[in-house]
CSV table of C-alpha atoms in Angstrom, one decimal:
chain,number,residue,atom,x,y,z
A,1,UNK,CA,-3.5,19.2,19.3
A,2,UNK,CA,-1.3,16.4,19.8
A,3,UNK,CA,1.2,15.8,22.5
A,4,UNK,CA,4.7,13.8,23.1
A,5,UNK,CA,4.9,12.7,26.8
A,6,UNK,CA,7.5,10.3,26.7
A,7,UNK,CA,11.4,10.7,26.9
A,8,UNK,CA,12.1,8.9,24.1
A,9,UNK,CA,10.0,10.6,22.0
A,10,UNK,CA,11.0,13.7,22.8
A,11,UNK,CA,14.6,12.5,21.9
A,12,UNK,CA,13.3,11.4,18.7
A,13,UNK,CA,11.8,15.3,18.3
A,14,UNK,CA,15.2,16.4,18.9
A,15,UNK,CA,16.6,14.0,16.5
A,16,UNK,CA,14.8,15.1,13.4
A,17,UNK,CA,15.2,19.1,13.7
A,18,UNK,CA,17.8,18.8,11.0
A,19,UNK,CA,14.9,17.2,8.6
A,20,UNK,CA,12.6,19.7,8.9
A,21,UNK,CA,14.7,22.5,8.6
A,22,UNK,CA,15.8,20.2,5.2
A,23,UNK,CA,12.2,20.2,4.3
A,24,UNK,CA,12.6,24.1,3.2
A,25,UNK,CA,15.8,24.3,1.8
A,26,UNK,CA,16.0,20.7,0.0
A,27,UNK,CA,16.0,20.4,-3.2
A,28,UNK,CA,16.3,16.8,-3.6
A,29,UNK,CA,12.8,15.5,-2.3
A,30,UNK,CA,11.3,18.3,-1.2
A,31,UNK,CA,10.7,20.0,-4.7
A,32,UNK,CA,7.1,20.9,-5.7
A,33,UNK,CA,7.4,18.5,-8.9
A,34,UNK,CA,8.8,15.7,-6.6
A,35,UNK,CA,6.1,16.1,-4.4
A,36,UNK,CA,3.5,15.8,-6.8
A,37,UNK,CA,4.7,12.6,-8.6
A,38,UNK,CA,5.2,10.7,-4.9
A,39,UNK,CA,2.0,12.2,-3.8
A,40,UNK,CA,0.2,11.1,-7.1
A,41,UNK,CA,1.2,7.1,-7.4
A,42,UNK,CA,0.8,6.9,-3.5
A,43,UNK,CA,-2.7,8.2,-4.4
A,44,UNK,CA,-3.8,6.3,-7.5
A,45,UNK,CA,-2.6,3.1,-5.5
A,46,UNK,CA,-4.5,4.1,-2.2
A,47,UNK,CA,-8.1,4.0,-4.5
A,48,UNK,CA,-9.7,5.7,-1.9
A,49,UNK,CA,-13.0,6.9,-1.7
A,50,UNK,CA,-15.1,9.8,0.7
A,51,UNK,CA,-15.4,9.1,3.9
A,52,UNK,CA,-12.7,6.9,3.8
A,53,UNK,CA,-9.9,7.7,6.6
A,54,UNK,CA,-6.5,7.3,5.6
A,55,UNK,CA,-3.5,6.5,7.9
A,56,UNK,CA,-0.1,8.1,7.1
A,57,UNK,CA,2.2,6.4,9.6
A,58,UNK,CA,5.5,7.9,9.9
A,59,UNK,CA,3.9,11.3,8.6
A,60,UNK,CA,6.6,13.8,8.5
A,61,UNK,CA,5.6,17.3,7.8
A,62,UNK,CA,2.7,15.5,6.0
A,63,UNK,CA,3.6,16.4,2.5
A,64,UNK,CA,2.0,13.5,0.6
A,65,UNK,CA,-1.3,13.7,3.5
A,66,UNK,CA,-2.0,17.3,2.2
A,67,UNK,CA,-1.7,17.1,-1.2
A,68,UNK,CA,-3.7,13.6,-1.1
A,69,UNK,CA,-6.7,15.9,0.7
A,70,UNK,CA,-6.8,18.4,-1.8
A,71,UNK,CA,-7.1,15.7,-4.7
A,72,UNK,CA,-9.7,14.1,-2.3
A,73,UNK,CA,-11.2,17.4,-1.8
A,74,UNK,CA,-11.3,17.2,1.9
A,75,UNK,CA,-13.7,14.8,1.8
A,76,UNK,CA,-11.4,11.9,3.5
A,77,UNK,CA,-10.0,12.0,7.5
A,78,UNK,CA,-6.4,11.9,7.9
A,79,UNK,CA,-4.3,10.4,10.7
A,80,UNK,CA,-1.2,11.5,10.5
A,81,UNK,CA,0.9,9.4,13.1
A,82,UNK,CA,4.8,10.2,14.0
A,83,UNK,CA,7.2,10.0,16.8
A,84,UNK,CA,8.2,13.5,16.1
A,85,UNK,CA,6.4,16.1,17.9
A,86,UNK,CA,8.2,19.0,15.9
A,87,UNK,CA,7.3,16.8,12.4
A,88,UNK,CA,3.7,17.1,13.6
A,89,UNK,CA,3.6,21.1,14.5
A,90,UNK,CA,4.8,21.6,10.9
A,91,UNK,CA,2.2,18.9,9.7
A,92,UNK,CA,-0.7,21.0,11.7
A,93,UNK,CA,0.6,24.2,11.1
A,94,UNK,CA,0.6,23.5,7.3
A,95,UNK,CA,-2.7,22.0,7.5
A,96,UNK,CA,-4.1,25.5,9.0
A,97,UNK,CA,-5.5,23.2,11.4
A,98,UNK,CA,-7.7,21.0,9.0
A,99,UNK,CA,-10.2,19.2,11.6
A,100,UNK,CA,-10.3,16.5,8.9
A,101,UNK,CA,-6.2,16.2,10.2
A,102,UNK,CA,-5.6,14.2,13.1
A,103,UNK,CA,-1.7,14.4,14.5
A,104,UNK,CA,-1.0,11.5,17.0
A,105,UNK,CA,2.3,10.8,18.4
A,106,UNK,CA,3.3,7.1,18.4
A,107,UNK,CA,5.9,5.1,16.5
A,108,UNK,CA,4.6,2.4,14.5
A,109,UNK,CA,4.3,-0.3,16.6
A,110,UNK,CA,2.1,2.1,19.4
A,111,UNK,CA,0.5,2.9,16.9
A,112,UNK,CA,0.2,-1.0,15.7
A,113,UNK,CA,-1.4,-1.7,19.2
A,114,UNK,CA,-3.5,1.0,20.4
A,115,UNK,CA,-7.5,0.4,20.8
A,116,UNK,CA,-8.1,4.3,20.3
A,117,UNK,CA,-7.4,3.7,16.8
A,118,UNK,CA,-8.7,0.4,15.9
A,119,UNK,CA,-10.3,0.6,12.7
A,120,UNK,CA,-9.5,2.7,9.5
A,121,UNK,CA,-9.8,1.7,5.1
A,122,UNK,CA,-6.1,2.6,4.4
A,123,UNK,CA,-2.8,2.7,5.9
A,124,UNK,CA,0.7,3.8,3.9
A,125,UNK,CA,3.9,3.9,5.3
A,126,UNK,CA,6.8,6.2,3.0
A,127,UNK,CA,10.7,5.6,3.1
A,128,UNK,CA,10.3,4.0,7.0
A,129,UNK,CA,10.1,1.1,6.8
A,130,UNK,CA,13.8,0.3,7.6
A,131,UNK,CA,13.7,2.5,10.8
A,132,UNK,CA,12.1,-0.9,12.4
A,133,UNK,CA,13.5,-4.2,13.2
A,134,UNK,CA,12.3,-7.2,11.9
A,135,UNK,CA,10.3,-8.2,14.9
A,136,UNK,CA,9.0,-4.3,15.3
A,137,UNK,CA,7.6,-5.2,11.9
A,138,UNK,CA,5.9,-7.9,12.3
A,139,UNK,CA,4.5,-6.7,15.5
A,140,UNK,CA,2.7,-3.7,14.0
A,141,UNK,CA,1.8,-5.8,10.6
A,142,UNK,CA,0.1,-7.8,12.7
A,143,UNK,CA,-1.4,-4.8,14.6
A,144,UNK,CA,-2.1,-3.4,11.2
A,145,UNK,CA,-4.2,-6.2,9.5
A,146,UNK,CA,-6.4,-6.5,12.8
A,147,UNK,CA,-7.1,-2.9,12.5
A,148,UNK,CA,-7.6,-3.0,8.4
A,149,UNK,CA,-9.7,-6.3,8.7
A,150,UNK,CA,-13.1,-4.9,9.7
A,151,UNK,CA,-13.4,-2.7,6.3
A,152,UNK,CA,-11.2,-4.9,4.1
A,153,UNK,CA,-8.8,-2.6,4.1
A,154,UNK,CA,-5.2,-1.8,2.6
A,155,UNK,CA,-1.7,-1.3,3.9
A,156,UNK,CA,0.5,0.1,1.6
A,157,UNK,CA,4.8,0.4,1.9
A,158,UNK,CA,6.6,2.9,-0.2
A,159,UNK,CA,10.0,2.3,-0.3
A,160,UNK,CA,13.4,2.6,-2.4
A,161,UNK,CA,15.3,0.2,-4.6
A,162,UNK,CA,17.1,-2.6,-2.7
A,163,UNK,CA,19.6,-3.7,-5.9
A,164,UNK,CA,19.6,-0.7,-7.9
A,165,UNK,CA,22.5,2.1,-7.6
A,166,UNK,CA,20.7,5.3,-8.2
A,167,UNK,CA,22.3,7.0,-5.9
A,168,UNK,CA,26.1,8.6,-6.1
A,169,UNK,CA,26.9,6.8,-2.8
A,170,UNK,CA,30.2,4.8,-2.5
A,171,UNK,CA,30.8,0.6,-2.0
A,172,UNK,CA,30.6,1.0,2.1
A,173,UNK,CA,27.3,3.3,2.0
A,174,UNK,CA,25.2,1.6,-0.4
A,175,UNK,CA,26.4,-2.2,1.2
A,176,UNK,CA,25.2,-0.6,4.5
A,177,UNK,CA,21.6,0.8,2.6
A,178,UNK,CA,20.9,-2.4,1.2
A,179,UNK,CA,21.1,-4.1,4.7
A,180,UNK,CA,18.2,-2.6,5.6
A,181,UNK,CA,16.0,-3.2,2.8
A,182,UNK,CA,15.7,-7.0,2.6
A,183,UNK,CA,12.9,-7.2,0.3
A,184,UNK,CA,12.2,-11.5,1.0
A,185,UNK,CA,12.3,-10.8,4.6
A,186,UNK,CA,9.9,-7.9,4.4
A,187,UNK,CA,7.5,-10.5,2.7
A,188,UNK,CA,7.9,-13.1,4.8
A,189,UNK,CA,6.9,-11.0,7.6
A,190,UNK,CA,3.5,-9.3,6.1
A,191,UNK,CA,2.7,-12.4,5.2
A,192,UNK,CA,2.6,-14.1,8.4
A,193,UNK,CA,0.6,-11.2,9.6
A,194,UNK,CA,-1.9,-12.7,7.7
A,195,UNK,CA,-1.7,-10.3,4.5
A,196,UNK,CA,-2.0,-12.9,1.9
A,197,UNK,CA,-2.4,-11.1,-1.2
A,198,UNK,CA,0.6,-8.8,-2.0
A,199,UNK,CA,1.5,-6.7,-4.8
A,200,UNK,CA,4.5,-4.3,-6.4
A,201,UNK,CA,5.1,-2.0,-8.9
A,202,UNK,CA,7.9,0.4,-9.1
A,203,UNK,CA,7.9,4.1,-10.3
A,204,UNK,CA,10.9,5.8,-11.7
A,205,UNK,CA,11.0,9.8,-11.4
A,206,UNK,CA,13.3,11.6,-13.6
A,207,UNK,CA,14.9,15.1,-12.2
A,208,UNK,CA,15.1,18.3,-14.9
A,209,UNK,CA,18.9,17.8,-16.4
A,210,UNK,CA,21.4,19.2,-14.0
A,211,UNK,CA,18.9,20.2,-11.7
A,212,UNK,CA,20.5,18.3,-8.6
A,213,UNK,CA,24.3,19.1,-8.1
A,214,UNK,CA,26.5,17.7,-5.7
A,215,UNK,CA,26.1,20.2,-2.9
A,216,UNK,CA,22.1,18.8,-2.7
A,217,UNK,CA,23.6,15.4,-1.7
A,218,UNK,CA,26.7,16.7,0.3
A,219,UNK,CA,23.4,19.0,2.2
A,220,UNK,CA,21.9,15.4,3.1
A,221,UNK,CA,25.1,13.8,4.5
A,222,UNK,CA,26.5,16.3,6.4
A,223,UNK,CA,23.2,16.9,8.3
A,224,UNK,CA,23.1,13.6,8.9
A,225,UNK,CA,19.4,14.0,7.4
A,226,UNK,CA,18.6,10.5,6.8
A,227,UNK,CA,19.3,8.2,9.8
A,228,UNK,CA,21.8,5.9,7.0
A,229,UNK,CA,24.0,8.7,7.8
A,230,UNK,CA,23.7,9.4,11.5
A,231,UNK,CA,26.4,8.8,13.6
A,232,UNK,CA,25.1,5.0,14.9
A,233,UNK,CA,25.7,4.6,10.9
A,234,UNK,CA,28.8,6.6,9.9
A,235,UNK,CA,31.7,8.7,11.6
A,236,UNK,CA,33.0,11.6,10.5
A,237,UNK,CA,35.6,10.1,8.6
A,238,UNK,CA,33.3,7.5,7.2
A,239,UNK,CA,31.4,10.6,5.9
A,240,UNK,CA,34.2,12.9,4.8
A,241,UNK,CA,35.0,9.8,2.4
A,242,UNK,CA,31.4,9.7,1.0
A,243,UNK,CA,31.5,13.6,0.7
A,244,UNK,CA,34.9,13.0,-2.0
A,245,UNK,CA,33.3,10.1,-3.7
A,246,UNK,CA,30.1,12.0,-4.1
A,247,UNK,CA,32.2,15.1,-5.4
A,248,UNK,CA,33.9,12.7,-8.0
A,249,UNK,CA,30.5,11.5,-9.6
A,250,UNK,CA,29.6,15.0,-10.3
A,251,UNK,CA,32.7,15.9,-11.5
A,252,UNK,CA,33.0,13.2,-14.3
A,253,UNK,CA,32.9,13.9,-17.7
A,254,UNK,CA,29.4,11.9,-17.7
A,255,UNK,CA,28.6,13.3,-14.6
A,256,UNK,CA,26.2,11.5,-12.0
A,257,UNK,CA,22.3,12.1,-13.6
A,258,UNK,CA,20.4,11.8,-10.3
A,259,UNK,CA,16.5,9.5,-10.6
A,260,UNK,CA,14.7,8.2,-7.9
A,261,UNK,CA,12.5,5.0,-8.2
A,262,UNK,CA,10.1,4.1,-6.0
A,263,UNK,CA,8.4,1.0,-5.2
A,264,UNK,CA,4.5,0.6,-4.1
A,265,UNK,CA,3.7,-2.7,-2.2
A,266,UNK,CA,0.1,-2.8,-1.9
A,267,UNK,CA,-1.2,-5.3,0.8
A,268,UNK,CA,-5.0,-6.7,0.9
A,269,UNK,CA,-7.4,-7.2,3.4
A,270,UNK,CA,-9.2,-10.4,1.6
């Protein structure tokens, strides 16, 4: 089982309730189809192998972790690493306790520097990226390639666009989204970790025609799910004028056709 001793951890716990109650209910990124396209090009990039054990840092509920075992057929460890103690429950839970599934409760850059966990063949870190600042990143890329070096290992970041609108978010929102996804920064920084040999591709998934309506997106923002809309990031008036400009895209003649694109940087171990 896996524990969260620490205050701020426990305020992080507290913090994402609202996610995983969205992880049920969401329609958006939760879907079973969804799921299966992430969980698939996060896969093919990983090229793992058995035996191999895999690092999903900044697991969640473990969505992409589980469906990545079954394709392995369980023949792969898992550490599943989050600052969310309720993220991990679910995670276990789910799992039905899969002792190929370990939970462990750090934030990246605990995680970065711990000695308990010192070697592993791949890491992959999914839409968190921006939580850190830059120096928490290069701390734990740093921490990252020490730990990947011994089996020539892979680190890989799955992120979205940076200057692509793809979503139905208005001037102030996506200005404030794009601030923290500087992709020539994020470079810079992996690369004076020592990760010379860096890769991208991007993915593009395409939703079922009308299958996401306005209220999926209103859901997200007024649950302050993802942390561009807590309230460090947005008052409440801030949010009631996203909420109308969202409303207006979907109620266009051409309304708003929701995608999501995804890009894969793969980092080498050379």
């Amino acid at each position: 089982m896996s524990s969260c001793k620490n205050e701020s951890q426990s305020q992080q716990r507290e913090y994402f309730t609202p996610t995983i109650v969205s992880k049920y209910i969401n329609t958006l990124f939760n879907s079973p189809l969804y799921n299966e396209w992430i969980s698939s090009i996060i896969f093919n990039a990983l090229e793992l192998q058995p035996d191999h054990i895999l690092v999903d840092m900044g697991c969640g509920p473990g969505t992409e972790s589980l469906i990545i075992l079954n394709k392995m057929k369980n023949r792969i460890r898992i550490i599943g690493v989050d600052p969310s103690q309720g993220m991990l429950d679910i995670f276990e839970k789910e799992s039905n306790f899969n002792p190929n599934i370990e939970a462990v409760c750090k934030d990246a850059v605990q995680f970065s520097q711990s000695n308990e966990y010192s070697s592993y063949d791949r890491i992959f870190l999914k839409s968190m990226i921006h939580l850190l600042t830059s120096e928490q990143r290069l701390t734990a890329f740093e921490g990252f390639y020490k730990q990947l070096v011994s089996k020539k290992g892979r680190l890989l970041i799955i992120r979205g666009p940076v200057h692509e609108k793809i979503f139905p978010f208005d001037e102030r929102t996506e200005n404030l989204f794009r601030q923290g996804n500087n992709l020539v920064t994020l470079f810079d920084e992996l690369k004076q970790a020592g990760f010379k040999r860096i890769e991208e591709e991007t993915f593009t998934f395409e939703y079922p025609s009308n299958s996401i309506k306005a209220e999926d997106w209103i859901y997200l923002i007024e649950n302050r799910v993802w942390t561009l809309f807590s309230h460090e990031n947005m008052n409440d008036q801030q949010m009631n004028d996203l909420i109308d400009y969202v409303k207006k895209q979907f109620q266009s003649p051409n309304h708003f056709q929701t995608i999501d694109k995804q890009t894969i940087i793969k980092c080498y171990v050379d």
